[in-house]
């Protein structure tokens, strides 16, 4: 991949993401130092000591947002990792093996696509009791079908390509072909999909925690919003408790969307044709 | 020039039934398409190759020669008929026999671009058959790769690249090396040069033939180039519309073609325009000499003289 | 394949449409409402609430039960301003605290015109005991109830029990002629399911818009109410409800046994039309309950150590915005007439640390956390309600206080039903944060015994025989002076043993718009929707 | 400067691709005239720059390519003119026969594809367009032209498809016809057909430029041949001279690699465009190579109306 410059979208996306990463790193440095009630009364507006004011417990909102970045980002990444993993394996198997396995897996994928994911997630999270890993699990289990479809299409394409035929010709097993050849070849698409679904996962997590379905002891940005809504910040006009996390959520997901779209474009064109014609 | 001399000698002791390594008996293959329309790719094809023989299958694209090649190396199962490897039916091989078959019969695909996994280094792709068949240690593996690379003429440093960083000709040589690395008995090369430049074609064909003469293996060469066929093969099968319409020694066929299709090939008559039609004889629409029976029944295979078979009503 | 998909999806769509049609609101359908409107000007009172009713069956739906008790039905007895139970529909006498004679003291009719008789009273008691799990505690000792004549009912208990009358205050009189044939009251959907004898006639419920209507009962035995129509609007968030209040869409807010969260007070103060009734809360707003049967929470020293670790002023400041006070060690709030003054709870972190160290909870490996005396890691879990932000935030503050004295703390969350199961049945918790209501405070033997005694709901899981004996004596004793003495003894026990640590004693804050309504009367049990309100309220 | 015989004149054409900081010279100063009334064949391996030359003429190069030099058409430098004016020339004066059947839209009837350009650029009505298309198909040897014109591409056979493709390129009365790799991947008989079709279309155009790597094919159709090697124009000469006595060592080697001339491979590897050899780019593979060849790039040397770029001749 000699000399393919990152596109505008990728650069902007990376910029936003690195901003969040800086927040995560800073949260470890400063987070624990100032994470205790500092102001006398709840909801004190932004001041010199609390740049973004304080929340209902007098906690510094900026610190909360820094700490929240850890949770939001890690749920986003792990959740989409799980969903991408499931989607990739199902897609690769279904696309490569074909036949009745493809039918069954395809039917399953269709089923999950048809299911309205968000309401089901809400119900499922409520049922499993909200915790970090349950939210990850729910996002992972319900957000894979698009990835599976994409990978399936690529695997289907590869299945009929010459090199796979060649592998059958030297007695390679199907599992071997899927894991050693098909998967590495869909990696580019999967990577793009993975980055895109991080932003989905972050938004989903924010949505779930906004309606109170998250681990309150480990507050993410969505949880901050949730408490701002249920503890009267809106009526008090304490905008500093709900505007900053909102901005953080949208900026982060925008960052991942941009990067993902950039990657998707890159792999859709494919490195081959970029270099091919001279 | 050595080659052309080499072809003239017909090794009769080889032509015994027992020396047949790979054969196809009454093989047919058809596909059922979307609207339950039956598309016939191969119809009642008989084919056999002896040990160390050089065979050529001539045919246009769509004549079914690629399908036949894939059936011969077990990549596609025929709808009817049998492929036999050393006398045993392919469908009845057990696991270890199958493994041996996969080792002994190798396939060189048409287009080298996608013949190797684009994400793998060439060395790994090349060593992969050895690893899958688990026939040698890591050290032996390197030696073996090195040896086969020398034989096909690729530098070891080239193997540190990925397919997209290598030219088509070099890639095709890696593909050939990969086919030879398991020391097979039969190589089936499906138009190995049709996608390459003529100057590279010469190199590739030379490489294959050199390897063949060194290890005395059988080669099935698929091509549509008669000039090439003349140089590389002893025996020739001409395919048209999923059937073998003429077979025999290359020299004989090129000298005295019997089937009207072979004639038109040799004379360079361009195809006529007709709508695609399913006639019993694949050449019906273009044949100069047609009789009534041609459009009613498929022509039978008839042996004209020693090993020369034609499928045409004129010789029936 | 394609066809099957099509069929399946068509099937799903049809099922969905039918489902929507079936479950569509049946609201505003009631045969009794037509005759009521005679006056030209309808005096309508609109009240907002966050107690969302899901279905208008008062046996099934908890909040429907509350609202029906306020509007449609009448209780047998009621609670006066100082917390005593006084007669409403019936008066009672007993000689031995075992056999109780109830006498119907008013002459009234059901909304469908039938007379209310002693039969209805006897039926209600037995029916609720059998069919409604909520009344299992109230009538747990009731053996039989039968009507002696049109006005008198005799109830026999299995043991002497003086708090029986508390159950009467909770009992909503139900018409025998309607419910006697209903085997499954929770799923009864008959149109007469909301017939009662209260001051209002049920006017229908629209689940989609969250509005419930009540129309005045002109034949009510205390005379017609001062309003013709009450509209109850349900809000899912307090924010939305208070905004509606500020806009004037609703005249007052309502939440059962609760005012509004004090954190909203500052913003309501800005509006000069909004007035707030601020009253003492007879319940304990939030306590830290220990599972007194589990090690190390069964150690009094441990519990007392914790009580010295907490920063009580934080709870007053941050959780109730200053509308609360620091509790005393006696747990019972100071608004009760049997309250005995005890020392205020206060923080003394070093003392707390000393106690913990003295009972072996030391940081031996130097990681900053105390371990069990045997050296294994100690971790205290606090159970909190996930659906109540206030409870979560409180847990967070408690956690920080405990971590400061070196106790590793973990907050465990549970929704309302899981919380109830854990605290009342499985008892699989270390400590829990929850509040008590006035209602709970008077139940069982009173003075919060319901929440302590492990033979009852017993969040604190107290199995102390001394405590049990005091409770048993209260139940038996009819002499009020003796009961007061026993209540004082209970408070001594609470202060000595710290079964639960009261975190703050809050106030009930009830806002309303003075430009829309006046004359609201605050009822200890039902707040502004008590029966007295309807006869003094003025709708402007 | 301007040769009156030339219809199209290339003057020092250099094409550079910017591959993310890496500059790749695809063409290194091409000087070439296309005379009125001739068929010019451009030969070269894939990667030698022959397609780039065509794309540069028709402004089809990707965005990262930079073209220097001048291309005169009728004395007008078409590299300098505005996009809109170029479109006009492209529409009225240049015709293209596309490579492969992929350029036929499967959803459009054949006659519309054929007559699209005449209808757009020459103001022909629909009816005229249809009649023209079926006439043209008839001339190209389609048996049932009016019917073929009405149907879609998937309904006709390969031979007819090839005819439709040629008809597409030759429907409009243009000055120059560009043909890009017309025989790539085609069978022998189909090649013959293309040869015949091009011969038929020959008289409709003043000049033709055919890009191909198929020497046998160019032997049949072209008047002059120019040979590209690694971005350099190494030889330009008349067809007969080329096939009988090629001057440049590369041309000689290329001819010898044909199956009919002995299938002798050119030694060495095709050069990489990214790191072209110093001096004469053919020197690593040339048997006449001397030290001069390594260091200095030969200048074009004019011989008998042809041109060769080799030190062998410059020394004379």
CSV table of C-alpha atoms in Angstrom, one decimal, chain B residues 1 3 59-61 65 153 158 167 170 173 191 194-203 205-206 209 224-228 231-232 240 261 264-265 267-276 283 285-286, chain D residues 44-46 50 141-144 147-148 151 154-160 163 184-193 196 213-214 250 254 257-270 285:
chain,number,residue,atom,x,y,z
B,1,UNK,CA,13.6,-27.5,-32.7
B,3,UNK,CA,10.7,-30.2,-29.3
B,59,UNK,CA,-11.6,-25.6,-28.0
B,60,UNK,CA,-13.2,-22.2,-28.0
B,61,UNK,CA,-14.3,-20.5,-24.8
B,65,UNK,CA,-12.8,-27.7,-21.9
B,153,UNK,CA,13.4,-19.6,-12.8
B,158,UNK,CA,10.9,-12.6,-5.3
B,167,UNK,CA,4.2,-9.2,-12.8
B,170,UNK,CA,6.3,-14.2,-12.7
B,173,UNK,CA,5.7,-19.1,-12.9
B,191,UNK,CA,-4.9,-22.0,-21.0
B,194,UNK,CA,-3.9,-16.8,-22.7
B,195,UNK,CA,-3.9,-13.8,-20.4
B,196,UNK,CA,-0.2,-13.1,-20.9
B,197,UNK,CA,1.9,-11.3,-23.5
B,198,UNK,CA,3.3,-13.4,-26.3
B,199,UNK,CA,6.9,-13.0,-25.2
B,200,UNK,CA,6.0,-14.2,-21.7
B,201,UNK,CA,3.9,-17.0,-23.2
B,202,UNK,CA,7.0,-18.4,-24.8
B,203,UNK,CA,8.8,-18.4,-21.4
B,205,UNK,CA,5.3,-22.7,-22.1
B,206,UNK,CA,9.0,-23.5,-22.2
B,209,UNK,CA,7.7,-28.3,-21.1
B,224,UNK,CA,-7.3,-22.4,-28.4
B,225,UNK,CA,-4.1,-21.7,-30.2
B,226,UNK,CA,-3.3,-24.4,-32.8
B,227,UNK,CA,0.2,-23.2,-33.3
B,228,UNK,CA,0.9,-23.7,-29.7
B,231,UNK,CA,4.4,-27.5,-30.3
B,232,UNK,CA,3.4,-28.9,-27.0
B,240,UNK,CA,-17.0,-28.2,-29.5
B,261,UNK,CA,-15.0,-27.7,-37.3
B,264,UNK,CA,-12.5,-24.4,-40.2
B,265,UNK,CA,-10.2,-23.8,-37.3
B,267,UNK,CA,-8.2,-22.6,-42.3
B,268,UNK,CA,-9.1,-19.6,-40.2
B,269,UNK,CA,-12.7,-19.3,-41.2
B,270,UNK,CA,-14.5,-16.8,-39.0
B,271,UNK,CA,-17.7,-17.9,-37.3
B,272,UNK,CA,-20.9,-17.2,-38.9
B,273,UNK,CA,-23.6,-15.3,-37.3
B,274,UNK,CA,-26.5,-17.3,-36.1
B,275,UNK,CA,-28.7,-17.2,-33.1
B,276,UNK,CA,-27.7,-19.6,-30.4
B,283,UNK,CA,-21.5,-27.2,-35.5
B,285,UNK,CA,-25.3,-23.8,-37.9
B,286,UNK,CA,-21.9,-23.3,-39.5
D,44,UNK,CA,4.0,-3.6,-26.9
D,45,UNK,CA,3.8,-5.8,-23.8
D,46,UNK,CA,1.3,-5.0,-21.1
D,50,UNK,CA,0.6,1.6,-25.3
D,141,UNK,CA,-22.2,-10.1,-42.1
D,142,UNK,CA,-25.1,-10.4,-39.7
D,143,UNK,CA,-27.7,-12.7,-41.3
D,144,UNK,CA,-30.8,-11.2,-39.8
D,147,UNK,CA,-33.9,-8.7,-35.8
D,148,UNK,CA,-30.4,-8.5,-34.1
D,151,UNK,CA,-32.7,-7.5,-29.2
D,154,UNK,CA,-27.4,-11.5,-23.9
D,155,UNK,CA,-29.6,-12.9,-26.7
D,156,UNK,CA,-26.9,-13.1,-29.3
D,157,UNK,CA,-23.9,-15.3,-29.8
D,158,UNK,CA,-20.3,-14.4,-29.5
D,159,UNK,CA,-19.7,-13.8,-33.2
D,160,UNK,CA,-22.6,-11.5,-33.6
D,163,UNK,CA,-20.0,-7.6,-34.9
D,184,UNK,CA,-7.5,-9.9,-26.2
D,185,UNK,CA,-8.8,-13.2,-24.9
D,186,UNK,CA,-10.5,-14.2,-28.2
D,187,UNK,CA,-10.3,-17.5,-29.9
D,188,UNK,CA,-8.6,-18.1,-33.2
D,189,UNK,CA,-11.8,-18.1,-35.2
D,190,UNK,CA,-13.0,-15.0,-33.5
D,191,UNK,CA,-9.7,-13.3,-34.2
D,192,UNK,CA,-10.2,-14.0,-37.9
D,193,UNK,CA,-13.6,-12.5,-37.6
D,196,UNK,CA,-12.3,-9.3,-41.5
D,213,UNK,CA,0.1,-7.2,-28.4
D,214,UNK,CA,-1.0,-9.8,-31.0
D,250,UNK,CA,13.6,-6.2,-29.1
D,254,UNK,CA,9.5,-10.5,-30.0
D,257,UNK,CA,8.9,-15.7,-29.3
D,258,UNK,CA,5.9,-16.5,-31.4
D,259,UNK,CA,4.9,-20.2,-31.5
D,260,UNK,CA,5.1,-20.2,-35.2
D,261,UNK,CA,8.7,-18.9,-35.1
D,262,UNK,CA,10.1,-21.2,-32.6
D,263,UNK,CA,8.6,-20.1,-29.2
D,264,UNK,CA,12.0,-18.7,-28.1
D,265,UNK,CA,11.6,-16.6,-25.0
D,266,UNK,CA,13.3,-13.2,-24.6
D,267,UNK,CA,15.9,-13.6,-21.9
D,268,UNK,CA,15.5,-11.7,-18.7
D,269,UNK,CA,12.5,-10.1,-17.1
D,270,UNK,CA,10.2,-7.3,-18.3
D,285,UNK,CA,18.0,-8.3,-22.2
